[in-house]
Coordinates of C-alpha atoms and ligand atoms in Angstrom, one line a residue:
X1 CA 114.8 107.0 114.9
X2 CA 111.1 106.4 115.8
X3 CA 109.9 105.5 119.3
X4 CA 108.4 101.9 119.8
X5 CA 106.3 102.2 122.8
X6 CA 103.0 104.0 121.9
X7 CA 102.8 101.4 119.3
X8 CA 103.8 98.3 121.5
X9 CA 101.6 99.8 124.0
X10 CA 98.6 99.9 121.4
X11 CA 99.2 96.6 119.8
X12 CA 99.2 95.1 123.5
X13 CA 96.0 96.7 125.2
X14 CA 93.9 96.4 122.0
X15 CA 92.1 93.3 120.4
X16 CA 90.7 93.7 117.2
X17 CA 92.7 95.2 114.1
X18 CA 92.1 95.6 110.5
X19 CA 95.6 95.5 109.0
X20 CA 96.3 96.6 105.3
X21 CA 98.8 97.9 103.1
X22 CA 99.1 99.6 99.6
X23 CA 96.8 99.1 96.1
X24 CA 99.1 97.1 93.3
X25 CA 101.0 95.4 96.6
X26 CA 104.7 94.2 96.1
X27 CA 106.7 92.0 98.3
X28 CA 107.0 93.9 101.2
X29 CA 103.5 95.0 101.1
X30 CA 102.3 91.6 101.4
X31 CA 105.1 90.2 103.6
X32 CA 104.8 93.2 106.1
X33 CA 101.1 92.4 106.1
X34 CA 101.0 88.3 106.5
X35 CA 104.2 89.2 109.0
X36 CA 102.5 91.2 111.5
X37 CA 98.7 89.6 110.8
X38 CA 100.4 86.7 111.8
X39 CA 102.3 88.0 114.7
X40 CA 99.4 89.4 116.3
X41 CA 97.4 86.4 116.1
X42 CA 99.7 84.5 117.5
X43 CA 99.3 86.3 120.5
X44 CA 95.2 85.8 120.6
X45 CA 94.2 89.1 118.6
X46 CA 91.8 89.4 116.3
X47 CA 92.9 90.4 113.3
X48 CA 91.3 91.1 109.5
X49 CA 93.7 91.5 106.5
X50 CA 93.0 93.0 103.6
X51 CA 94.1 94.2 100.4
X52 CA 92.1 96.6 97.7
X53 CA 93.8 93.9 95.1
X54 CA 94.5 90.2 95.1
X55 CA 97.5 88.6 96.8
X56 CA 99.6 89.0 93.5
X57 CA 100.1 85.0 92.0
X58 CA 104.1 85.5 92.9
X59 CA 103.4 85.5 96.4
X60 CA 100.7 83.4 97.0
X61 CA 103.4 80.5 98.2
X62 CA 103.5 83.0 101.5
X63 CA 102.1 81.8 104.5
X64 CA 98.7 83.5 105.5
X65 CA 98.2 84.6 101.7
X66 CA 95.2 82.8 100.9
X67 CA 93.5 84.9 104.7
X68 CA 93.4 88.4 102.6
X69 CA 90.6 89.9 102.3
X70 CA 89.1 92.3 99.4
X71 CA 87.3 95.4 100.6
X72 CA 84.0 93.8 99.2
X73 CA 84.5 90.8 101.9
X74 CA 85.5 92.8 104.5
X75 CA 83.3 90.7 107.4
X76 CA 82.8 94.6 109.0
X77 CA 82.9 98.2 108.6
X78 CA 84.5 99.3 111.7
X79 CA 87.3 98.2 113.9
X80 CA 89.0 98.7 117.0
X81 CA 92.5 99.4 115.1
X82 CA 93.6 99.9 111.9
X83 CA 97.3 99.4 110.6
X84 CA 98.4 100.8 107.4
X85 CA 101.7 99.6 106.2
X86 CA 104.2 100.3 103.4
X87 CA 102.1 103.6 103.0
X88 CA 103.4 107.2 102.4
X89 CA 99.8 108.5 102.6
X90 CA 96.3 107.0 103.5
X91 CA 95.2 107.1 100.1
X92 CA 97.9 104.7 99.1
X93 CA 95.4 101.8 101.2
X94 CA 92.8 102.6 98.0
X95 CA 89.5 104.1 98.1
X96 CA 87.0 101.5 99.5
X97 CA 89.7 100.3 102.3
X98 CA 90.4 104.2 103.2
X99 CA 86.7 104.5 104.3
X100 CA 86.9 101.8 106.5
X101 CA 90.4 102.9 107.8
X102 CA 88.8 106.3 108.9
X103 CA 85.7 104.2 111.1
X104 CA 88.5 102.4 113.0
X105 CA 89.1 104.2 116.6
X106 CA 93.0 104.2 116.4
X107 CA 95.2 104.6 113.0
X108 CA 98.6 103.2 112.9
X109 CA 100.6 104.2 110.1
X110 CA 103.9 102.1 110.1
X111 CA 106.2 102.7 106.8
X112 CA 109.5 103.6 105.6
X113 CA 109.2 106.1 103.1
X114 CA 110.9 109.2 103.4
X115 CA 107.9 111.0 102.0
X116 CA 105.4 109.5 104.7
X117 CA 102.6 111.8 105.4
X118 CA 102.6 111.1 109.4
X119 CA 98.5 110.2 109.0
X120 CA 98.1 108.0 112.0
X121 CA 97.3 108.3 115.2
X122 CA 100.4 106.9 116.1
X123 CA 103.2 107.1 113.4
X124 CA 105.6 104.4 113.3
X125 CA 107.8 105.6 110.4
X126 CA 111.6 104.8 109.8
X127 CA 113.1 105.9 106.4
X128 CA 116.1 104.6 107.3
X129 CA 114.5 101.2 107.3
X130 CA 115.1 99.1 104.0
X131 CA 111.4 97.6 104.0
X132 CA 108.6 98.2 106.2
X133 CA 108.8 94.3 106.8
X134 CA 112.3 95.3 109.0
X135 CA 110.2 97.2 111.0
X136 CA 107.8 94.6 111.7
X137 CA 110.8 92.8 112.3
X138 CA 112.1 94.7 115.3
X139 CA 108.9 95.5 116.3
X140 CA 108.1 92.0 117.5
X141 CA 111.1 91.8 119.1
X142 CA 110.7 94.8 121.2
X143 CA 107.4 93.2 122.2
X144 CA 109.1 90.4 123.3
X145 CA 106.9 88.5 120.8
X146 CA 108.0 85.1 119.5
X147 CA 108.8 85.3 115.8
X148 CA 107.4 81.8 114.2
X149 CA 109.2 80.5 110.8
X150 CA 105.7 81.5 109.1
X151 CA 106.1 85.0 110.2
X152 CA 110.0 85.0 109.4
X153 CA 109.1 83.9 105.7
X154 CA 107.0 86.9 105.1
X155 CA 109.4 89.3 106.6
X156 CA 112.1 88.2 105.1
X157 CA 110.2 88.4 101.5
X158 CA 109.8 91.6 102.7
X159 CA 113.4 92.9 102.8
X160 CA 114.5 90.3 100.1
X161 CA 111.9 92.4 97.3
X162 CA 112.4 95.9 98.7
X163 CA 116.4 95.9 98.6
X164 CA 116.1 93.9 95.0
X165 CA 118.1 90.7 96.5
X166 CA 120.0 93.0 98.9
X167 CA 121.7 95.0 96.1
X168 CA 120.0 98.7 96.5
X169 CA 121.4 101.5 98.1
X170 CA 119.4 100.7 101.0
X171 CA 121.1 97.6 101.6
X172 CA 122.3 98.8 105.2
X173 CA 124.6 96.9 107.9
X174 CA 121.4 97.1 109.6
X175 CA 119.1 94.9 107.0
X176 CA 121.5 92.5 106.9
X177 CA 121.7 92.4 110.4
X178 CA 117.6 91.9 110.5
X179 CA 117.7 89.2 107.6
X180 CA 120.0 87.3 109.5
X181 CA 118.2 86.9 112.4
X182 CA 114.9 86.1 110.3
X183 CA 116.8 83.3 109.0
X184 CA 117.9 82.3 112.5
X185 CA 113.9 82.7 113.4
X186 CA 113.7 80.0 110.3
X187 CA 112.4 82.2 107.2
X188 CA 112.7 79.7 104.2
X189 CA 114.8 81.2 102.2
X190 CA 115.4 78.7 99.6
X191 CA 111.5 78.1 99.2
X192 CA 111.4 82.0 98.8
X193 CA 114.5 82.3 96.1
X194 CA 113.1 79.4 94.1
X195 CA 109.2 81.4 94.1
X196 CA 110.2 85.0 93.3
X197 CA 112.9 84.2 91.0
X198 CA 112.6 80.5 89.4
X199 CA 109.0 80.6 88.3
X200 CA 109.4 82.2 85.2
X201 CA 106.7 81.0 82.2
X202 CA 108.0 79.4 79.1
X203 CA 106.0 82.4 77.2
X204 CA 107.8 85.1 79.2
X205 CA 111.3 83.4 78.2
X206 CA 109.9 83.6 74.5
X207 CA 108.6 86.7 75.0
X208 CA 112.3 88.0 76.9
X209 CA 114.2 86.3 73.4
X210 CA 111.9 88.5 70.9
X211 CA 112.7 91.5 73.3
X212 CA 116.2 91.0 73.3
X213 CA 116.0 90.9 69.3
X214 CA 115.1 94.7 69.5
X215 CA 118.2 95.6 71.9
X216 CA 119.7 98.8 70.8
X217 CA 122.5 100.7 72.1
X218 CA 122.8 104.8 71.4
X219 CA 126.1 106.3 69.6
X220 CA 127.7 106.8 73.2
X221 CA 127.0 103.5 74.1
X222 CA 125.9 105.5 77.6
X223 CA 121.6 104.8 76.6
X224 CA 120.4 101.1 76.0
X225 CA 116.9 100.0 75.3
X226 CA 114.3 97.2 74.5
X227 CA 111.0 97.0 72.7
X228 CA 108.2 95.0 73.4
X229 CA 105.4 94.7 70.3
X230 CA 101.9 94.4 70.7
X231 CA 102.5 91.4 68.0
X232 CA 105.0 89.6 71.0
X233 CA 102.1 89.5 73.3
X234 CA 99.9 88.1 71.0
X235 CA 102.8 85.8 69.2
X236 CA 104.4 84.0 72.7
X237 CA 100.8 84.1 74.6
X238 CA 103.0 86.4 77.1
X239 CA 100.8 89.3 78.8
X240 CA 102.5 92.3 80.1
X241 CA 102.9 90.7 83.9
X242 CA 105.8 88.7 81.9
X243 CA 107.6 91.5 81.3
X244 CA 108.9 91.7 84.9
X245 CA 112.8 92.5 85.0
X246 CA 113.2 93.0 81.3
X247 CA 114.2 96.0 81.9
X248 CA 117.4 95.1 84.0
X249 CA 118.5 93.6 80.5
X250 CA 119.7 97.1 78.9
X251 CA 121.3 98.6 81.9
X252 CA 123.1 95.7 82.6
X253 CA 125.1 96.7 79.5
X254 CA 128.6 97.2 80.4
X255 CA 128.9 101.1 80.1
X256 CA 125.3 101.7 79.9
X257 CA 123.7 104.4 82.4
X258 CA 120.4 104.5 81.2
X259 CA 118.2 101.6 80.3
X260 CA 114.8 101.7 78.9
X261 CA 111.9 99.7 78.4
X262 CA 109.1 99.9 75.8
X263 CA 106.2 97.9 75.9
X264 CA 103.1 98.5 73.5
X265 CA 100.1 98.0 75.9
X266 CA 97.6 98.7 72.8
X267 CA 98.7 100.1 69.3
X268 CA 98.8 103.6 70.0
X269 CA 99.6 103.5 73.8
X270 CA 103.2 102.4 75.1
X271 CA 104.4 102.6 78.6
X272 CA 108.1 103.1 78.9
X273 CA 110.1 102.5 81.7
X274 CA 113.6 104.0 82.7
X275 CA 116.6 102.5 84.9
X276 CA 119.6 104.1 85.8
X277 CA 122.8 102.8 86.7
X278 CA 124.4 105.0 89.2
X279 CA 124.1 109.2 88.3
X280 CA 120.5 109.9 86.6
X281 CA 117.8 110.9 88.4
X282 CA 115.2 109.0 85.8
X283 CA 112.5 110.5 87.8
X284 CA 112.6 113.9 86.3
X285 CA 113.5 112.0 82.7
X286 CA 109.8 110.4 83.4
X287 CA 108.5 113.7 84.2
X288 CA 109.0 115.2 81.4
X289 CA 106.5 112.9 79.5
X290 CA 104.0 113.4 82.4
X291 CA 105.5 110.4 84.7
X292 CA 107.2 110.2 87.8
X293 CA 108.5 107.4 90.2
X294 CA 111.8 107.3 92.0
X295 CA 115.5 108.8 91.2
X296 CA 117.0 105.0 89.8
X297 CA 113.5 103.7 88.7
X298 CA 111.0 105.8 87.0
X299 CA 108.1 105.4 84.3
X300 CA 105.3 107.1 82.3
X301 CA 102.6 106.1 79.4
X302 CA 102.6 108.0 76.2
X303 CA 99.9 108.3 73.1
X304 CA 101.4 107.4 69.6
X305 CA 102.8 104.7 67.5
X306 CA 105.6 102.7 69.0
X307 CA 108.4 103.6 66.5
X308 CA 107.8 107.1 67.0
X309 CA 107.6 107.2 70.9
X310 CA 110.7 105.2 70.6
X311 CA 112.4 108.3 69.0
X312 CA 110.9 110.9 70.8
X313 CA 112.2 109.0 73.8
X314 CA 116.0 108.4 73.4
X315 CA 116.2 111.7 71.8
X316 CA 114.8 113.3 75.3
X317 CA 116.8 110.7 76.9
X318 CA 120.2 111.9 75.1
X319 CA 119.8 115.6 75.9
X320 CA 118.8 114.5 79.1
X321 CA 122.2 112.8 79.6
X322 CA 123.6 115.1 77.6
X323 CA 123.2 118.2 80.1
X324 CA 123.6 116.2 82.8
X325 CA 127.2 114.8 81.9
X326 CA 127.6 117.9 80.5
X327 CA 127.1 119.9 84.4
X328 CA 129.4 117.1 85.9
X329 CA 132.7 117.1 84.1
Ligands
LIG401 MN1 108.3 99.7 101.2

């Protein structure tokens, strides 16, 4: 368990903060950023919020999302305290923000990645926390600062997204207790559900319809995959961002251990996603093709024609799975 005391002392004493999170911000990055930002402002602190990229449209409903600036819009080049959230290393904040963070007098690193490099002057790293948002909630409680419904909504979103709606292995009793307290503080659960999961575009479902038409299962029934062809994007007007969650469909089939999604991002360039249900470390499978990721979710990008990439990757996946299952019999 990390020691909150030095961080609480610093946050209480100082007044000038720059808070940021990682590039390609997800729900935990945005939720933690806005949660901590609004919290510090509620006790009278000067806070600038920044991200390397704009807040993704999915998270624009979050209170405070309109107050996040891009690196080029930062009011100043240095701040007293830089707070980096949900980043295993400083580089994850993006090149432009990294420079500004290095100009700060104190750097605070708050994160839950096991691989965290402890790059801050103060490090509040807890790899058993389900999300950085969970650590922020505990920090606020230990500081004795009242958590407003706006802050709670941000932190609850961080928890929901980083746990896959409380389904991933990081969904611990502690995580549920934190979520319960956030609901008590007034987190807008229904609004979060609607904005995260019930705002699909029609073109996205049309794209899904076409992708489902390509669904294949290998002979052992352990690997299932789908393809999103370049034409599908053109025919439906959908973009890559509309493929969110598609990979769950092949994985969701009974008996399947490995789900694969092929997305033809350009003719001759294919993005491949891997998801495993219980056993396979797909980061190792992705690494065979120069990619990477986590144990249960990984990906890579391959050059080549879609149907050839499909054959190559599925053959490698079958061999990978056979080797794994052979070892574990
Ligand atoms: Mn996270």
